[in-house]
Coordinates of C-alpha atoms and ligand atoms in Angstrom, one line a residue:
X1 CA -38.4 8.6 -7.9
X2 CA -39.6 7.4 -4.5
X3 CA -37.7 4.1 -4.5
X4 CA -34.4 5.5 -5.1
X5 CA -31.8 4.3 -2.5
X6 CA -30.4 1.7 -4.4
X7 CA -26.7 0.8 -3.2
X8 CA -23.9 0.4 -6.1
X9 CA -23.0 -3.0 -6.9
X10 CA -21.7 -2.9 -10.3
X11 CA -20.7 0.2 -11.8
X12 CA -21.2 1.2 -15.1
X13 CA -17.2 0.8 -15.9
X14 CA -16.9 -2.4 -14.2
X15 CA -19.9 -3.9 -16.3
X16 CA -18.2 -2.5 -19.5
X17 CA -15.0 -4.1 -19.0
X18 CA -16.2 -7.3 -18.1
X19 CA -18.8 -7.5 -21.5
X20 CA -15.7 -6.4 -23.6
X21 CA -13.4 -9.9 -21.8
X22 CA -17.0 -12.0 -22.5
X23 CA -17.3 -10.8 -26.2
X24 CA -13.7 -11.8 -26.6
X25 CA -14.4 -15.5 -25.1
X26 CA -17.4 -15.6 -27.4
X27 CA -16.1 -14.3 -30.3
X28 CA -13.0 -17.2 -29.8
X29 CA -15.3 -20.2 -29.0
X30 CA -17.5 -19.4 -32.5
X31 CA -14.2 -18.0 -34.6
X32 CA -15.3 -19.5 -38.2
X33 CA -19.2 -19.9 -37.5
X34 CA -22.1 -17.4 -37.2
X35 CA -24.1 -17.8 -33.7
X36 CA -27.7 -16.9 -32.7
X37 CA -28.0 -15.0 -29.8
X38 CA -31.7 -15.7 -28.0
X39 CA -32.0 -13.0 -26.2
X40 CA -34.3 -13.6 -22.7
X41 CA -36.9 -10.6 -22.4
X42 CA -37.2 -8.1 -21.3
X43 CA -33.9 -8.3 -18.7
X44 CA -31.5 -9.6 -21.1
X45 CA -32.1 -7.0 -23.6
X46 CA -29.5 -4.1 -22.2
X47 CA -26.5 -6.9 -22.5
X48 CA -27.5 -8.8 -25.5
X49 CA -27.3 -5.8 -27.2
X50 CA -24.2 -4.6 -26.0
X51 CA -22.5 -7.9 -26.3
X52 CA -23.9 -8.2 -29.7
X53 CA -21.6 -5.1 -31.1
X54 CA -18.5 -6.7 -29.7
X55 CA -18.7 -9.9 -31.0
X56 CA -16.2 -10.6 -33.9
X57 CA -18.4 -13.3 -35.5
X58 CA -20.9 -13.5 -37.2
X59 CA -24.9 -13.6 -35.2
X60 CA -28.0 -13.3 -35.9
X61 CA -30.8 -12.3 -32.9
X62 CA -33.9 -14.0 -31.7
X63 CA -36.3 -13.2 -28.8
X64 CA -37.7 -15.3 -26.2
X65 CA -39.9 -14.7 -23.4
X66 CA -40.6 -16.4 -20.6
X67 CA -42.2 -16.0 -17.1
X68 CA -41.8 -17.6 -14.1
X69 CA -42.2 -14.4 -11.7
X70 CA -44.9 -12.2 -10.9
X71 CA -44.5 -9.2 -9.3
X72 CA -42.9 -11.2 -6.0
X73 CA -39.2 -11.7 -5.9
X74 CA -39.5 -15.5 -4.7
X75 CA -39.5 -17.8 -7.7
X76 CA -42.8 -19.4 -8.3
X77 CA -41.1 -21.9 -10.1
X78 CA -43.8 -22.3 -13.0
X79 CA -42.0 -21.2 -16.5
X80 CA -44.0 -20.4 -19.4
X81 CA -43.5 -19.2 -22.6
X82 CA -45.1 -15.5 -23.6
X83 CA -43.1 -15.3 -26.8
X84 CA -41.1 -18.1 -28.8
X85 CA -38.4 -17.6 -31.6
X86 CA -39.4 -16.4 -34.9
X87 CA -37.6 -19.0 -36.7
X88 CA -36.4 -22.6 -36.8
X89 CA -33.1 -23.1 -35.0
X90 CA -32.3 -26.9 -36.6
X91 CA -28.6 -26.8 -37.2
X92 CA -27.6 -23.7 -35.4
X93 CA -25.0 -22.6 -33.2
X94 CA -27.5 -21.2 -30.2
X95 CA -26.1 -18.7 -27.6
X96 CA -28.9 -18.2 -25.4
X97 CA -28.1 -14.5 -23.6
X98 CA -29.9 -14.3 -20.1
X99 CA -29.5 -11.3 -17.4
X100 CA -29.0 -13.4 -14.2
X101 CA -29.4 -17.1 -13.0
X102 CA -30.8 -17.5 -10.0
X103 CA -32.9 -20.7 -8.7
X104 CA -32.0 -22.1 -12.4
X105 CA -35.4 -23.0 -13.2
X106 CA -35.7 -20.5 -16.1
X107 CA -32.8 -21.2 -17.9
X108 CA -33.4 -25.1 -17.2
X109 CA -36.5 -25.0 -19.0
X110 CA -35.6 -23.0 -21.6
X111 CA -32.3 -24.9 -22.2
X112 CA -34.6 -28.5 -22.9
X113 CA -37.2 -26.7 -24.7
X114 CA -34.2 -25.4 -27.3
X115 CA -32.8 -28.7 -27.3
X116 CA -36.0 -30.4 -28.2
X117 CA -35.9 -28.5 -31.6
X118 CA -32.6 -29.8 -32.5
X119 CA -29.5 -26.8 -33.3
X120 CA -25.6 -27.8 -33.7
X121 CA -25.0 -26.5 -30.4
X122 CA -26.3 -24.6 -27.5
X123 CA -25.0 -22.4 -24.7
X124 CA -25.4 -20.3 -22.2
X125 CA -24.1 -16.9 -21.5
X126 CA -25.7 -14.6 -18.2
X127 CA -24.3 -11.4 -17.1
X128 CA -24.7 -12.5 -13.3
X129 CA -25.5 -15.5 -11.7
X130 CA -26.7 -15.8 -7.6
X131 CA -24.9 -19.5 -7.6
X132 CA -26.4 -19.6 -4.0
X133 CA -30.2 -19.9 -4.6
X134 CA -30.3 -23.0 -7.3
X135 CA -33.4 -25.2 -6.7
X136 CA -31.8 -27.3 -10.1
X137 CA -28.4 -28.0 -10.9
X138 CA -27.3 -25.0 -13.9
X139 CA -23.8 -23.8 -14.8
X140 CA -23.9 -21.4 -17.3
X141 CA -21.0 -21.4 -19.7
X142 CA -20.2 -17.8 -20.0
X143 CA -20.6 -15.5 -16.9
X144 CA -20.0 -11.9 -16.2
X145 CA -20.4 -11.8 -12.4
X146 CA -21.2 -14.0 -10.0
X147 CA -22.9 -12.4 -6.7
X148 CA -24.1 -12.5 -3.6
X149 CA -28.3 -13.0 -2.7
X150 CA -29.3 -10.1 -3.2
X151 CA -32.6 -9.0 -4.9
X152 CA -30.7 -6.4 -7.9
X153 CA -31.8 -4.1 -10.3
X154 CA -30.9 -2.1 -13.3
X155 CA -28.6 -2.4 -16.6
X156 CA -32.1 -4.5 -18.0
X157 CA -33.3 -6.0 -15.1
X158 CA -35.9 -4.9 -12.8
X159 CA -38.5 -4.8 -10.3
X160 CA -42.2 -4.6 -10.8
X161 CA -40.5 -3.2 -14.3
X162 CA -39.3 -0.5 -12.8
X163 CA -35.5 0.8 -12.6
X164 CA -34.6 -1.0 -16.2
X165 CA -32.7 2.2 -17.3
X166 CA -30.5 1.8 -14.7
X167 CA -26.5 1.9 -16.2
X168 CA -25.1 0.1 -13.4
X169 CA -26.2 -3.1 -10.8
X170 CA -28.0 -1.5 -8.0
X171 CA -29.1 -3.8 -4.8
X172 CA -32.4 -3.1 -4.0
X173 CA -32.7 -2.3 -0.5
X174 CA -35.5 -4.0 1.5
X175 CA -38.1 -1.2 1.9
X176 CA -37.4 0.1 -1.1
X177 CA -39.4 -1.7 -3.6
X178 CA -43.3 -0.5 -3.0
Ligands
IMP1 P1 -34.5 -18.3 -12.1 O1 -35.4 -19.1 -12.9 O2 -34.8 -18.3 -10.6 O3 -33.0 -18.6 -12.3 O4 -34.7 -16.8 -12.4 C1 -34.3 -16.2 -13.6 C2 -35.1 -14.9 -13.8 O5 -35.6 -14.3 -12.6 C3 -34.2 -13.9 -14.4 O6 -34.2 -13.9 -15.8 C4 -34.8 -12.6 -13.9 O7 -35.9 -12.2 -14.7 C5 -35.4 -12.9 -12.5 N1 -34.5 -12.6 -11.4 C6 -33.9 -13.4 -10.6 N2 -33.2 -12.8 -9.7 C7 -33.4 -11.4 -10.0 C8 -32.8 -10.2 -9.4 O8 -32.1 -10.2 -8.4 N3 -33.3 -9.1 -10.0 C9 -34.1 -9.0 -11.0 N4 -34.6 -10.1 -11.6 C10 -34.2 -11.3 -11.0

């Protein structure tokens, strides 16, 4: 592939071990009660699913999409949404599984648009979050890794939907990306 100098950030060991200790915070905050994951396409689909088979409760999936990027890095800032649940969520124990925070507009939006329908309970869970760029105040309740700014890819997310496959965090170096 042409744009292939991607430096290691997260190996695919290191990402392993750290979804194993999440599953295991997870499965102890829902001991007793079955939890719906809303998984966050396309990016959060590589560690919902993992996550998913190492939880010791009971869940259920749902997909939501969303877009607030084109094919830019910088946020735009607009969210929409491309696909909503398939079912009610009234009463239910939400976990809402997202790939990375970054400027916290996605996740803010999403977050009050979930609320509005009224479930038992909602939280958050990313694999990474870039506490450094918020534009709005988000802390997500369960996080994998918190990094530096850099633009990453791989292990679900990606750029321009390439480099999805990925089994590790790459940084994408500037350059690299046409
Ligand atoms: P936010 O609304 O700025 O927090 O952005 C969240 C979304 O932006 C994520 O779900 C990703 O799809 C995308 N995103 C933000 N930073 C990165 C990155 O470093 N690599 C790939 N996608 C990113």
């Amino acid at each position: 592939m042409k744009n292939s100098t991607q430096k290691v950030l997260l190996s695919e060991a290191q990402i392993d071990r750290r979804v194993e200790e999440l599953a295991g915070e997870i499965s102890a905050e829902y001991r007793g009660k079955k939890v719906l994951l809303v998984c966050v396409l396309k990016g959060a689909v590589v560690f919902a699913s993992d996550l998913m088979r190492r939880l010791k409760v009971a869940v259920e999936i749902d997909f939501m999409a969303v877009s607030s990027y084109g094919s830019e890095t910088a946020s735009s800032g607009a969210v929409r949404i491309l696909k909503d649940l398939d079912s009610s969520i009234r009463g239910k124990d939400l976990l809402i599984v997202e790939d990375i925070v970054d400027t916290g507009l996605t996740l803010d939006y999403i977050c009050k648009n979930l609320l509005s329908r009224k479930p038992s309970s909602l939280k958050v869970v990313t694999l990474l979050d870039k506490p450094a760029r918020r534009k709005v105040e988000f802390t997500p309740d369960f996080c994998g890794f918190e990094i530096p700014d850099y633009f990453v890819v791989g292990y679900g997310l990606d750029f321009d939907e390439n480099y999805r496959q990925l089994p590790g965090i790459h940084i994408l170096q500037p350059g690299n990306k046409g």
